[in-house]
CSV table of C-alpha atoms in Angstrom, one decimal:
chain,number,residue,atom,x,y,z
A,8,ASN,CA,-8.7,-6.8,38.0
A,9,ASP,CA,-5.8,-9.4,36.7
A,10,LEU,CA,-4.6,-12.4,38.7
A,11,SER,CA,-1.3,-12.9,39.4
A,12,LEU,CA,0.4,-15.9,41.3
A,13,ASN,CA,3.8,-17.0,42.4
A,14,ILE,CA,4.7,-20.5,43.3
A,15,PHE,CA,7.4,-21.3,45.7
A,16,PRO,CA,9.2,-23.9,45.8
A,17,ASN,CA,8.8,-25.0,42.0
A,18,PRO,CA,9.7,-27.9,41.8
A,19,ALA,CA,8.2,-28.8,45.4
A,20,SER,CA,8.1,-32.1,47.2
A,21,GLU,CA,5.5,-31.8,50.4
A,22,PHE,CA,3.9,-28.2,49.7
A,23,ILE,CA,3.7,-25.2,47.5
A,24,GLN,CA,3.4,-21.7,48.8
A,25,LEU,CA,1.2,-19.4,46.7
A,26,THR,CA,1.5,-15.7,46.9
A,27,ASN,CA,-0.2,-12.6,45.5
A,28,SER,CA,1.0,-9.8,47.3
A,29,SER,CA,-0.3,-7.2,45.0
A,30,ASN,CA,-3.9,-8.1,45.2
A,31,PRO,CA,-4.7,-10.6,48.1
A,32,TYR,CA,-7.4,-13.3,47.3
A,33,SER,CA,-10.8,-13.5,48.6
A,34,ASN,CA,-12.6,-16.7,48.0
A,35,VAL,CA,-10.7,-17.6,44.9
A,36,SER,CA,-11.0,-21.2,43.8
A,37,LEU,CA,-7.8,-23.2,43.1
A,38,GLU,CA,-7.8,-26.4,41.2
A,39,ILE,CA,-4.8,-28.7,40.6
A,40,LEU,CA,-5.2,-30.6,37.4
A,41,ASP,CA,-2.6,-33.6,36.3
A,42,VAL,CA,-1.2,-33.7,32.8
A,43,THR,CA,-4.3,-35.3,31.4
A,44,GLY,CA,-6.4,-32.7,32.5
A,45,ARG,CA,-7.8,-34.5,35.5
A,46,LEU,CA,-8.9,-32.8,38.7
A,47,VAL,CA,-6.8,-34.2,41.3
A,48,LYS,CA,-7.2,-31.6,44.1
A,49,ASN,CA,-9.2,-28.2,45.0
A,50,SER,CA,-9.4,-25.6,47.4
A,51,THR,CA,-10.1,-21.9,48.2
A,52,LEU,CA,-7.7,-19.2,48.4
A,53,ARG,CA,-7.9,-16.2,50.9
A,54,GLY,CA,-5.4,-13.5,51.5
A,55,PRO,CA,-1.9,-12.8,50.1
A,56,THR,CA,-0.5,-16.1,51.1
A,57,ASN,CA,-1.7,-19.8,50.8
A,58,THR,CA,0.0,-23.1,51.5
A,59,ILE,CA,-1.1,-26.0,49.6
A,60,SER,CA,-0.2,-29.6,50.7
A,61,LEU,CA,1.0,-31.9,48.0
A,62,GLU,CA,0.2,-35.0,49.9
A,63,GLY,CA,-1.2,-37.9,47.9
A,64,LEU,CA,0.0,-36.5,44.5
A,65,GLN,CA,2.2,-38.5,42.5
A,66,GLU,CA,5.6,-37.1,41.2
A,67,GLY,CA,5.2,-35.4,38.0
A,68,THR,CA,4.1,-32.0,36.2
A,69,TYR,CA,0.7,-30.4,37.3
A,70,PHE,CA,-1.3,-27.4,36.6
A,71,LEU,CA,-2.8,-24.8,38.9
A,72,ARG,CA,-6.0,-23.3,37.7
A,73,VAL,CA,-7.1,-20.3,39.5
A,74,ILE,CA,-10.4,-18.8,39.1
A,75,GLU,CA,-12.0,-15.6,40.3
A,76,ASN,CA,-15.3,-14.6,38.8
A,77,LYS,CA,-14.4,-14.9,35.0
A,78,ASN,CA,-10.8,-14.5,35.4
A,79,VAL,CA,-8.8,-17.8,35.1
A,80,LEU,CA,-5.0,-18.1,35.4
A,81,ILE,CA,-3.3,-21.5,34.8
A,82,LYS,CA,0.4,-22.1,36.2
A,83,LYS,CA,2.5,-25.2,36.0
A,84,PHE,CA,4.5,-26.6,38.7
A,85,VAL,CA,6.4,-29.9,39.2
A,86,LYS,CA,6.2,-32.5,42.5
A,87,MET,CA,9.3,-34.1,43.0
């Protein structure tokens, strides 16, 4: 069961949309980390599409860490 994730738009300003049409999420953990590795936001993903607000995040590069059981996926995005 491999994790996959598409991020749109990237770079983003107000929100990012996360899609995983091949294998919809069911209670998957999402963490947003800054470039120093500090956790700045967390959420739970459910279903094939999730919209995540970037309100309160400074401009810069961030990492999404998606955790499902023992599987971990990390993707980079930019907030403008």
